[in-house]
CSV table of C-alpha atoms in Angstrom, one decimal:
chain,number,residue,atom,x,y,z
A,1201,UNK,CA,117.1,123.6,63.5
A,1202,UNK,CA,118.8,122.1,60.4
A,1203,UNK,CA,120.3,124.8,58.2
A,1204,UNK,CA,121.0,124.7,54.5
A,1205,UNK,CA,124.4,126.3,54.1
A,1206,UNK,CA,124.1,126.4,50.3
A,1207,UNK,CA,121.8,129.5,50.3
A,1208,UNK,CA,122.1,133.0,51.6
A,1209,UNK,CA,125.0,135.4,51.6
A,1210,UNK,CA,128.1,133.2,52.4
A,1211,UNK,CA,129.7,135.6,54.9
A,1212,UNK,CA,126.5,136.1,56.9
A,1213,UNK,CA,125.7,132.4,56.8
A,1214,UNK,CA,129.2,131.4,57.9
A,1215,UNK,CA,129.3,133.9,60.8
A,1216,UNK,CA,125.8,132.7,62.0
A,1217,UNK,CA,126.9,129.1,61.8
A,1218,UNK,CA,130.4,129.4,63.2
A,1219,UNK,CA,129.9,131.7,66.1
A,1220,UNK,CA,128.0,129.1,68.2
A,1221,UNK,CA,130.8,126.6,67.3
A,1222,UNK,CA,133.3,129.1,68.7
A,1223,UNK,CA,131.2,129.4,71.8
A,1224,UNK,CA,131.0,125.6,72.1
A,1225,UNK,CA,134.7,125.1,71.9
A,1226,UNK,CA,135.3,127.7,74.6
A,1227,UNK,CA,133.1,125.7,76.9
A,1228,UNK,CA,134.8,122.5,75.8
A,1229,UNK,CA,138.1,123.9,76.8
A,1230,UNK,CA,136.7,124.7,80.2
A,1231,UNK,CA,136.9,120.9,80.9
A,1232,UNK,CA,140.7,120.9,80.6
A,1233,UNK,CA,141.2,124.4,82.0
A,1234,UNK,CA,139.0,123.5,85.0
A,1235,UNK,CA,141.0,120.3,85.6
A,1236,UNK,CA,144.3,122.2,85.6
A,1237,UNK,CA,143.0,125.1,87.6
A,1238,UNK,CA,141.5,123.0,90.3
A,1239,UNK,CA,144.6,120.7,90.4
A,1240,UNK,CA,147.0,123.7,90.6
A,1241,UNK,CA,145.1,125.7,93.1
A,1242,UNK,CA,143.7,123.1,95.5
A,1243,UNK,CA,146.1,120.2,95.2
A,1244,UNK,CA,149.6,121.6,94.2
A,1245,UNK,CA,152.2,122.2,91.6
A,1246,UNK,CA,152.9,118.5,91.1
A,1247,UNK,CA,149.2,117.8,90.6
A,1248,UNK,CA,149.1,120.5,87.9
A,1249,UNK,CA,152.2,119.0,86.2
A,1250,UNK,CA,150.5,115.5,86.4
A,1251,UNK,CA,147.3,116.7,84.8
A,1252,UNK,CA,149.2,118.5,82.0
A,1253,UNK,CA,151.4,115.5,81.4
A,1254,UNK,CA,148.4,113.2,81.1
A,1255,UNK,CA,146.6,115.6,78.9
A,1256,UNK,CA,149.2,115.1,76.1
A,1257,UNK,CA,148.4,111.4,76.1
A,1258,UNK,CA,144.6,111.9,76.2
A,1259,UNK,CA,145.0,113.9,73.0
A,1260,UNK,CA,145.9,110.6,71.2
A,1261,UNK,CA,142.5,109.2,72.0
A,1262,UNK,CA,140.8,112.5,71.2
A,1263,UNK,CA,142.5,112.4,67.8
A,1264,UNK,CA,140.7,109.2,66.9
A,1265,UNK,CA,137.4,110.6,68.1
A,1266,UNK,CA,138.0,113.8,66.1
A,1267,UNK,CA,138.8,111.8,63.0
A,1268,UNK,CA,135.5,109.9,63.3
A,1269,UNK,CA,133.7,113.2,63.9
A,1270,UNK,CA,135.2,114.7,60.7
A,1271,UNK,CA,134.7,111.7,58.5
A,1272,UNK,CA,131.0,111.4,59.4
A,1273,UNK,CA,130.5,115.2,59.4
A,1274,UNK,CA,131.9,115.9,55.9
A,1275,UNK,CA,130.1,112.9,54.3
A,1276,UNK,CA,126.8,113.8,56.0
A,1277,UNK,CA,127.3,117.4,54.9
A,1278,UNK,CA,127.8,116.4,51.3
A,1279,UNK,CA,124.7,114.2,51.4
A,1280,UNK,CA,122.7,116.9,53.1
A,1281,UNK,CA,123.7,119.4,50.5
A,1282,UNK,CA,122.7,116.9,47.7
A,1283,UNK,CA,119.4,116.3,49.5
A,1284,UNK,CA,120.1,112.5,49.6
A,1285,UNK,CA,118.5,111.9,53.0
A,1286,UNK,CA,118.3,108.1,52.8
A,1287,UNK,CA,122.0,107.6,52.4
A,1288,UNK,CA,122.6,110.4,55.0
A,1289,UNK,CA,120.9,108.2,57.7
A,1290,UNK,CA,122.9,105.2,56.6
A,1291,UNK,CA,126.1,107.2,56.8
A,1292,UNK,CA,125.3,108.1,60.4
A,1293,UNK,CA,124.7,104.5,61.5
A,1294,UNK,CA,127.7,103.3,59.6
A,1295,UNK,CA,129.9,105.8,61.3
A,1296,UNK,CA,128.5,104.9,64.7
A,1297,UNK,CA,129.2,101.2,64.2
A,1298,UNK,CA,132.7,101.8,63.1
A,1299,UNK,CA,133.4,104.2,65.9
A,1300,UNK,CA,132.1,101.7,68.5
A,1301,UNK,CA,134.6,99.1,67.3
A,1302,UNK,CA,137.5,101.5,67.1
A,1303,UNK,CA,136.7,102.8,70.6
A,1304,UNK,CA,136.8,99.3,72.1
A,1305,UNK,CA,140.2,98.7,70.6
A,1306,UNK,CA,141.6,102.0,71.9
A,1307,UNK,CA,140.3,101.2,75.4
A,1308,UNK,CA,142.2,97.9,75.4
A,1309,UNK,CA,145.4,99.7,74.2
A,1310,UNK,CA,145.0,102.4,76.8
A,1311,UNK,CA,144.5,100.0,79.7
A,1312,UNK,CA,147.7,98.2,78.9
A,1313,UNK,CA,149.8,100.9,77.3
A,1314,UNK,CA,149.5,104.1,79.3
A,1315,UNK,CA,151.9,103.1,82.0
A,1316,UNK,CA,154.8,102.2,79.6
A,1317,UNK,CA,154.1,105.4,77.7
A,1318,UNK,CA,154.4,107.5,80.8
A,1319,UNK,CA,157.8,105.9,81.4
A,1320,UNK,CA,158.7,106.5,77.7
A,1321,UNK,CA,158.2,110.2,78.0
A,1322,UNK,CA,160.4,110.5,81.1
A,1323,UNK,CA,157.6,111.4,83.5
A,1324,UNK,CA,159.2,112.4,86.8
A,1325,UNK,CA,158.6,110.0,89.7
A,1326,UNK,CA,156.9,112.7,91.8
A,1327,UNK,CA,154.1,113.1,89.3
A,1328,UNK,CA,154.0,109.5,87.8
A,1329,UNK,CA,151.3,108.0,90.2
A,1330,UNK,CA,148.9,110.9,89.7
A,1331,UNK,CA,149.4,110.9,85.9
A,1332,UNK,CA,148.7,107.2,85.8
A,1333,UNK,CA,145.6,107.5,88.0
A,1334,UNK,CA,144.2,110.3,85.8
A,1335,UNK,CA,144.7,108.3,82.7
A,1336,UNK,CA,143.2,105.1,84.1
A,1337,UNK,CA,139.9,106.9,84.9
A,1338,UNK,CA,139.9,108.8,81.6
A,1339,UNK,CA,140.1,105.6,79.5
A,1340,UNK,CA,136.9,104.2,80.9
A,1341,UNK,CA,135.1,107.4,79.7
A,1342,UNK,CA,136.3,107.0,76.1
A,1343,UNK,CA,132.9,105.8,74.8
A,1344,UNK,CA,131.5,109.2,76.0
A,1345,UNK,CA,134.2,111.0,74.2
A,1346,UNK,CA,133.7,109.1,70.9
A,1347,UNK,CA,129.9,109.3,70.7
A,1348,UNK,CA,129.7,112.9,71.8
A,1349,UNK,CA,132.1,113.8,69.0
A,1350,UNK,CA,130.1,111.9,66.5
A,1351,UNK,CA,126.9,113.6,67.7
A,1352,UNK,CA,128.4,117.1,67.4
A,1353,UNK,CA,129.8,116.3,63.9
A,1354,UNK,CA,126.3,115.3,62.8
A,1355,UNK,CA,124.7,118.5,64.2
A,1356,UNK,CA,127.3,120.6,62.4
A,1357,UNK,CA,126.7,118.6,59.1
A,1358,UNK,CA,123.0,119.4,59.4
A,1359,UNK,CA,123.8,123.1,59.8
A,1360,UNK,CA,122.9,123.2,63.5
A,1361,UNK,CA,125.7,124.7,65.6
A,1362,UNK,CA,123.5,125.9,68.4
A,1363,UNK,CA,122.4,122.6,70.0
A,1364,UNK,CA,126.0,121.4,70.8
A,1365,UNK,CA,126.6,124.9,72.3
A,1366,UNK,CA,123.7,124.4,74.7
A,1367,UNK,CA,125.0,121.0,75.8
A,1368,UNK,CA,128.5,122.2,76.3
A,1369,UNK,CA,127.5,125.3,78.2
A,1370,UNK,CA,125.7,123.3,80.8
A,1371,UNK,CA,128.1,120.4,81.1
A,1372,UNK,CA,131.3,122.5,81.2
A,1373,UNK,CA,130.0,124.8,83.9
A,1374,UNK,CA,128.8,121.8,85.8
A,1375,UNK,CA,132.3,120.3,85.5
A,1376,UNK,CA,133.8,123.2,87.3
A,1377,UNK,CA,131.5,122.8,90.2
A,1378,UNK,CA,131.9,119.0,90.4
A,1379,UNK,CA,135.7,119.4,90.1
A,1380,UNK,CA,135.8,121.7,93.2
A,1381,UNK,CA,133.3,119.5,95.1
A,1382,UNK,CA,135.2,116.3,94.5
A,1383,UNK,CA,138.7,117.9,95.2
A,1384,UNK,CA,137.9,120.4,97.9
A,1385,UNK,CA,134.9,118.9,99.8
A,1386,UNK,CA,135.6,115.1,99.3
A,1387,UNK,CA,139.4,115.5,99.2
A,1388,UNK,CA,139.7,113.1,96.2
A,1389,UNK,CA,142.9,114.7,94.8
A,1390,UNK,CA,143.7,114.1,91.1
A,1391,UNK,CA,141.1,111.3,91.0
A,1392,UNK,CA,138.4,113.8,91.8
A,1393,UNK,CA,139.4,115.9,88.8
A,1394,UNK,CA,139.2,112.8,86.5
A,1395,UNK,CA,135.9,111.5,87.9
A,1396,UNK,CA,134.3,115.0,87.5
A,1397,UNK,CA,135.2,115.1,83.8
A,1398,UNK,CA,134.0,111.5,83.4
A,1399,UNK,CA,130.6,112.2,85.0
A,1400,UNK,CA,129.9,115.5,83.1
A,1401,UNK,CA,131.1,114.2,79.7
A,1402,UNK,CA,128.9,111.1,80.2
A,1403,UNK,CA,125.8,113.1,80.8
A,1404,UNK,CA,126.4,115.4,77.9
A,1405,UNK,CA,127.1,112.4,75.6
A,1406,UNK,CA,123.8,110.6,76.5
A,1407,UNK,CA,121.8,113.8,75.9
A,1408,UNK,CA,123.5,114.6,72.6
A,1409,UNK,CA,123.0,111.0,71.2
A,1410,UNK,CA,119.3,111.1,72.2
A,1411,UNK,CA,118.9,114.5,70.5
A,1412,UNK,CA,120.5,113.2,67.3
A,1413,UNK,CA,118.2,110.2,67.3
A,1414,UNK,CA,115.2,112.4,67.6
A,1415,UNK,CA,116.5,114.8,64.9
A,1416,UNK,CA,117.2,112.0,62.4
A,1417,UNK,CA,113.8,110.4,62.9
A,1418,UNK,CA,112.2,113.7,61.7
A,1419,UNK,CA,114.0,113.7,58.3
A,1420,UNK,CA,111.7,112.1,55.8
A,1421,UNK,CA,112.9,109.2,53.6
A,1422,UNK,CA,111.2,107.1,50.9
A,1423,UNK,CA,112.0,103.7,52.3
A,1424,UNK,CA,113.7,102.0,55.2
A,1425,UNK,CA,117.5,102.6,55.1
A,1426,UNK,CA,120.2,100.0,55.8
A,1427,UNK,CA,122.3,100.3,59.0
A,1428,UNK,CA,125.6,99.8,57.2
A,1429,UNK,CA,127.0,100.6,53.8
A,1430,UNK,CA,130.6,99.6,52.8
A,1431,UNK,CA,130.7,102.3,50.1
A,1432,UNK,CA,129.8,105.0,52.6
A,1433,UNK,CA,132.3,103.7,55.1
A,1434,UNK,CA,135.0,104.0,52.5
A,1435,UNK,CA,134.0,107.6,51.9
A,1436,UNK,CA,134.0,108.3,55.6
A,1437,UNK,CA,137.4,106.7,56.0
A,1438,UNK,CA,138.8,108.8,53.2
A,1439,UNK,CA,138.2,111.8,55.4
A,1440,UNK,CA,138.5,110.1,58.8
A,1441,UNK,CA,141.9,108.4,58.4
A,1442,UNK,CA,143.9,111.5,57.3
A,1443,UNK,CA,142.1,113.4,60.1
A,1444,UNK,CA,143.0,110.7,62.6
A,1445,UNK,CA,146.6,110.6,61.3
A,1446,UNK,CA,146.8,114.4,61.5
A,1447,UNK,CA,145.6,114.6,65.1
A,1448,UNK,CA,147.5,111.4,66.1
A,1449,UNK,CA,150.8,112.6,64.8
A,1450,UNK,CA,150.2,116.0,66.3
A,1451,UNK,CA,149.6,114.3,69.6
A,1452,UNK,CA,152.7,112.0,69.2
A,1453,UNK,CA,154.6,115.2,68.4
A,1454,UNK,CA,153.3,116.9,71.5
A,1455,UNK,CA,154.3,113.9,73.6
A,1456,UNK,CA,157.8,114.0,72.1
A,1457,UNK,CA,157.9,117.7,72.9
A,1458,UNK,CA,156.6,116.9,76.4
A,1459,UNK,CA,159.5,114.5,76.9
A,1460,UNK,CA,161.9,117.4,76.1
A,1461,UNK,CA,160.0,119.7,78.5
A,1462,UNK,CA,160.0,117.0,81.2
A,1463,UNK,CA,163.8,117.1,81.2
A,1464,UNK,CA,163.7,120.6,82.6
A,1465,UNK,CA,161.8,119.6,85.7
A,1466,UNK,CA,158.4,120.0,87.4
A,1467,UNK,CA,158.4,123.8,87.5
A,1468,UNK,CA,158.8,124.1,83.7
A,1469,UNK,CA,156.3,121.3,83.3
A,1470,UNK,CA,153.8,123.2,85.4
A,1471,UNK,CA,154.4,126.5,83.6
A,1472,UNK,CA,154.0,124.8,80.2
A,1473,UNK,CA,150.9,122.9,81.5
A,1474,UNK,CA,149.1,126.1,82.4
A,1475,UNK,CA,150.2,128.1,79.3
A,1476,UNK,CA,149.5,125.3,76.8
A,1477,UNK,CA,145.9,125.2,78.1
A,1478,UNK,CA,145.5,128.9,77.2
A,1479,UNK,CA,147.2,128.3,73.9
A,1480,UNK,CA,145.1,125.2,73.1
A,1481,UNK,CA,141.9,127.2,73.8
A,1482,UNK,CA,142.9,129.5,70.9
A,1483,UNK,CA,144.1,126.8,68.5
A,1484,UNK,CA,141.1,124.6,69.2
A,1485,UNK,CA,138.8,127.5,68.7
A,1486,UNK,CA,140.3,128.2,65.3
A,1487,UNK,CA,140.3,124.4,64.5
A,1488,UNK,CA,136.6,124.3,65.3
A,1489,UNK,CA,135.8,127.2,63.1
A,1490,UNK,CA,137.8,125.4,60.4
A,1491,UNK,CA,135.6,122.4,61.0
A,1492,UNK,CA,132.5,124.6,60.4
A,1493,UNK,CA,134.2,125.8,57.2
A,1494,UNK,CA,134.6,122.1,56.2
A,1495,UNK,CA,130.8,121.6,56.7
A,1496,UNK,CA,130.1,124.8,54.7
A,1497,UNK,CA,132.4,123.7,51.9
A,1498,UNK,CA,131.1,120.1,51.9
A,1499,UNK,CA,127.5,121.2,51.6
A,1500,UNK,CA,128.3,123.5,48.7
A,1501,UNK,CA,130.4,120.9,47.0
A,1502,UNK,CA,127.4,118.5,47.2
A,1503,UNK,CA,125.2,121.3,45.7
A,1504,UNK,CA,128.0,122.1,43.2
A,1505,UNK,CA,128.1,125.7,44.2
A,1506,UNK,CA,131.8,126.2,43.9
A,1507,UNK,CA,131.9,130.0,44.0
A,1508,UNK,CA,130.5,130.0,47.5
A,1509,UNK,CA,133.5,128.0,48.6
A,1510,UNK,CA,135.9,130.8,47.5
A,1511,UNK,CA,133.7,133.3,49.3
A,1512,UNK,CA,133.9,131.1,52.3
A,1513,UNK,CA,137.7,131.4,52.4
A,1514,UNK,CA,137.6,135.2,52.5
A,1515,UNK,CA,134.9,135.3,55.1
A,1516,UNK,CA,136.7,132.7,57.2
A,1517,UNK,CA,139.9,134.7,57.2
A,1518,UNK,CA,138.0,137.8,58.4
A,1519,UNK,CA,136.4,135.9,61.2
A,1520,UNK,CA,139.6,134.3,62.6
A,1521,UNK,CA,141.6,137.5,62.4
A,1522,UNK,CA,138.9,139.4,64.3
A,1523,UNK,CA,139.3,136.7,67.0
A,1524,UNK,CA,143.1,136.9,67.0
A,1525,UNK,CA,143.3,140.5,68.1
A,1526,UNK,CA,141.7,140.1,71.6
A,1527,UNK,CA,143.6,136.9,72.2
A,1528,UNK,CA,146.9,138.4,71.4
A,1529,UNK,CA,146.3,141.5,73.5
A,1530,UNK,CA,145.1,139.3,76.4
A,1531,UNK,CA,148.0,136.9,76.4
A,1532,UNK,CA,150.8,139.4,75.8
A,1533,UNK,CA,149.5,142.1,78.2
A,1534,UNK,CA,147.7,140.0,80.8
A,1535,UNK,CA,149.1,136.5,80.5
A,1536,UNK,CA,150.6,136.7,84.0
A,1537,UNK,CA,147.2,137.1,85.6
A,1538,UNK,CA,145.7,134.3,83.5
A,1539,UNK,CA,148.5,131.9,84.5
A,1540,UNK,CA,148.0,132.8,88.2
A,1541,UNK,CA,144.6,131.2,87.9
A,1542,UNK,CA,146.4,127.9,87.7
A,1543,UNK,CA,149.3,128.4,90.2
A,1544,UNK,CA,150.4,130.3,93.3
A,1545,UNK,CA,152.4,133.5,93.2
A,1546,UNK,CA,155.4,131.7,94.7
A,1547,UNK,CA,155.8,129.4,91.6
A,1548,UNK,CA,158.1,132.0,90.0
A,1549,UNK,CA,159.9,129.6,87.6
A,1550,UNK,CA,156.6,128.1,86.4
A,1551,UNK,CA,155.1,131.5,86.0
A,1552,UNK,CA,158.1,132.8,83.9
A,1553,UNK,CA,157.9,129.7,81.7
A,1554,UNK,CA,154.3,130.2,81.0
A,1555,UNK,CA,154.7,133.9,80.2
A,1556,UNK,CA,157.6,133.2,77.8
A,1557,UNK,CA,155.5,130.6,76.0
A,1558,UNK,CA,152.6,133.0,75.5
A,1559,UNK,CA,154.8,135.9,74.4
A,1560,UNK,CA,156.5,133.9,71.7
A,1561,UNK,CA,153.4,132.1,70.3
A,1562,UNK,CA,150.5,134.6,70.5
A,1563,UNK,CA,151.7,137.0,67.7
A,1564,UNK,CA,151.7,134.1,65.3
A,1565,UNK,CA,148.0,133.3,65.9
A,1566,UNK,CA,147.3,135.4,62.7
A,1567,UNK,CA,149.4,132.9,60.8
A,1568,UNK,CA,148.2,129.6,62.1
A,1569,UNK,CA,144.5,130.7,62.0
A,1570,UNK,CA,144.8,131.3,58.2
A,1571,UNK,CA,146.2,127.8,57.9
A,1572,UNK,CA,143.3,126.3,59.8
A,1573,UNK,CA,140.7,128.1,57.7
A,1574,UNK,CA,142.5,126.8,54.5
A,1575,UNK,CA,142.7,123.3,55.9
A,1576,UNK,CA,138.9,123.4,56.6
A,1577,UNK,CA,138.2,124.0,52.9
A,1578,UNK,CA,140.7,121.4,51.8
A,1579,UNK,CA,139.0,118.8,54.1
A,1580,UNK,CA,135.5,119.9,53.0
A,1581,UNK,CA,136.3,119.3,49.3
A,1582,UNK,CA,138.1,116.0,50.2
A,1583,UNK,CA,141.6,117.2,49.2
A,1584,UNK,CA,143.1,115.1,51.9
A,1585,UNK,CA,146.6,114.5,50.5
A,1586,UNK,CA,147.2,118.2,50.3
A,1587,UNK,CA,145.7,118.7,53.8
A,1588,UNK,CA,148.0,116.0,55.2
A,1589,UNK,CA,151.1,117.4,53.5
A,1590,UNK,CA,150.7,120.8,55.1
A,1591,UNK,CA,149.9,119.4,58.5
A,1592,UNK,CA,152.8,117.0,58.6
A,1593,UNK,CA,155.2,119.7,57.5
A,1594,UNK,CA,154.1,121.7,60.5
A,1595,UNK,CA,154.4,118.8,62.8
A,1596,UNK,CA,157.9,117.5,61.7
A,1597,UNK,CA,159.4,121.0,61.8
A,1598,UNK,CA,158.0,121.7,65.3
A,1599,UNK,CA,159.2,118.4,66.8
A,1600,UNK,CA,162.6,118.5,65.1
A,1601,UNK,CA,163.2,122.1,66.0
A,1602,UNK,CA,162.1,121.6,69.6
A,1603,UNK,CA,164.9,119.1,70.1
A,1604,UNK,CA,167.5,121.0,68.1
A,1605,UNK,CA,166.8,124.5,69.5
A,1606,UNK,CA,166.4,123.4,73.1
A,1607,UNK,CA,169.8,121.7,72.9
A,1608,UNK,CA,171.3,124.7,71.3
A,1609,UNK,CA,169.9,127.2,73.7
A,1610,UNK,CA,170.0,124.9,76.7
A,1611,UNK,CA,166.6,126.3,77.8
A,1612,UNK,CA,162.9,125.9,77.2
A,1613,UNK,CA,162.9,129.0,75.0
A,1614,UNK,CA,164.3,126.9,72.1
A,1615,UNK,CA,161.2,124.6,72.4
A,1616,UNK,CA,158.7,127.5,72.2
A,1617,UNK,CA,160.5,129.0,69.2
A,1618,UNK,CA,159.8,125.9,67.2
A,1619,UNK,CA,156.0,126.6,67.0
A,1620,UNK,CA,156.1,129.9,64.9
A,1621,UNK,CA,158.5,128.4,62.4
A,1622,UNK,CA,156.4,125.3,61.8
A,1623,UNK,CA,153.2,127.3,61.6
A,1624,UNK,CA,154.6,129.8,59.1
A,1625,UNK,CA,156.0,127.3,56.6
A,1626,UNK,CA,152.9,125.0,56.8
A,1627,UNK,CA,150.5,128.0,56.3
A,1628,UNK,CA,152.3,128.9,53.0
A,1629,UNK,CA,151.8,125.3,51.8
A,1630,UNK,CA,148.1,125.2,52.8
A,1631,UNK,CA,147.3,128.4,50.9
A,1632,UNK,CA,149.2,127.2,47.9
A,1633,UNK,CA,147.1,123.9,47.9
A,1634,UNK,CA,143.9,125.8,48.4
A,1635,UNK,CA,144.5,128.0,45.4
A,1636,UNK,CA,145.3,125.0,43.2
A,1637,UNK,CA,142.1,123.3,44.3
A,1638,UNK,CA,140.1,126.4,43.5
A,1639,UNK,CA,141.4,126.3,39.9
A,1640,UNK,CA,140.4,122.6,39.6
A,1641,UNK,CA,136.9,123.3,40.8
A,1642,UNK,CA,136.7,126.0,38.1
A,1643,UNK,CA,134.0,128.6,37.9
A,1644,UNK,CA,131.0,126.4,37.4
A,1645,UNK,CA,127.9,127.0,39.5
A,1646,UNK,CA,124.6,125.2,40.0
A,1647,UNK,CA,121.4,127.2,40.3
């Protein structure tokens, strides 16, 4: 099921490769949506606020797993495109060893640091205990998060976007059933939501790692390959560290924004928690397509087929804008009914907060999706300084404006308005950097 992304019509190849990735991330988002849905419907508004509050902190850990995913995925893609299968296998084992060490350090940090962090972001007392309980259980499942991410990154690097889709489809739908079972039947409260995610992610991780091991054994090599290579680790880190920093600073920024939101009380927290899940489903979908574009660009960079990278940009923009239309219509016209999946009708303040958030952000999905396509190419060709510059511009503007505009307007509307401004300016930077990189690559083609 490995696929060479350096041959065939770029637009057709990209659609065929990225659509299963899009499906995968929709199922991945079901994990978080299911947690919030079950918490809000079967436990209460405070439980919904607690899960949403904890989610912003879990994104810090996910940032590190995502960075390891991208570092491994881009380097393996380049080696696969260059048909260097021996070093490809060494890159995989090197990434796994590094990720295991990093995961252990993060678990220690999480065990001792989550409580103080919850205090730091001004978590209200009525949701503090549930937030802490959710995080304590989540931290013990970090190895599953890390190695599942590494596995999906390798699948994508080999041009296989279908296998991760199958794993996620089964595990995500199972998570919904187990969530309801633990909360409704066993009356486990927020702990039931956390343990359901732990269990389902664990099973999908084990199956994914086993599938990767079988897949790599089938790739022929001339001689036994070493388990670790310092040079390859350096190449992985060149991609991984900026990706980790990007996601980490976004997570830290979201936590700072969450601290502003927490000051408006549990109702606004609950409304934001529900709406941000819907928003994250869209943004993460675009990000995942951007990751697929990184794999496409990296394979073609390894094969020195630079013209295909430019065609990839045009095809990617078409793809994400086609997806923007239904999301915008859905959130603007039917956002109320989607939010009611997470809360009761009598949560009027929470419902209004969620609707305002979606009304302000959704028209700008066309802007941010273009940025994420461009970022995917920049990462695939290892232009990480430019990638980080655009990302940090977005982050700094969103966080700073959230504080300034919320104080100026004395309402949460000021916070939501920060998103479109940051997205718009950062997209302009990303497109500028992409055009400059295209000129550097030139018009040379191989084959």
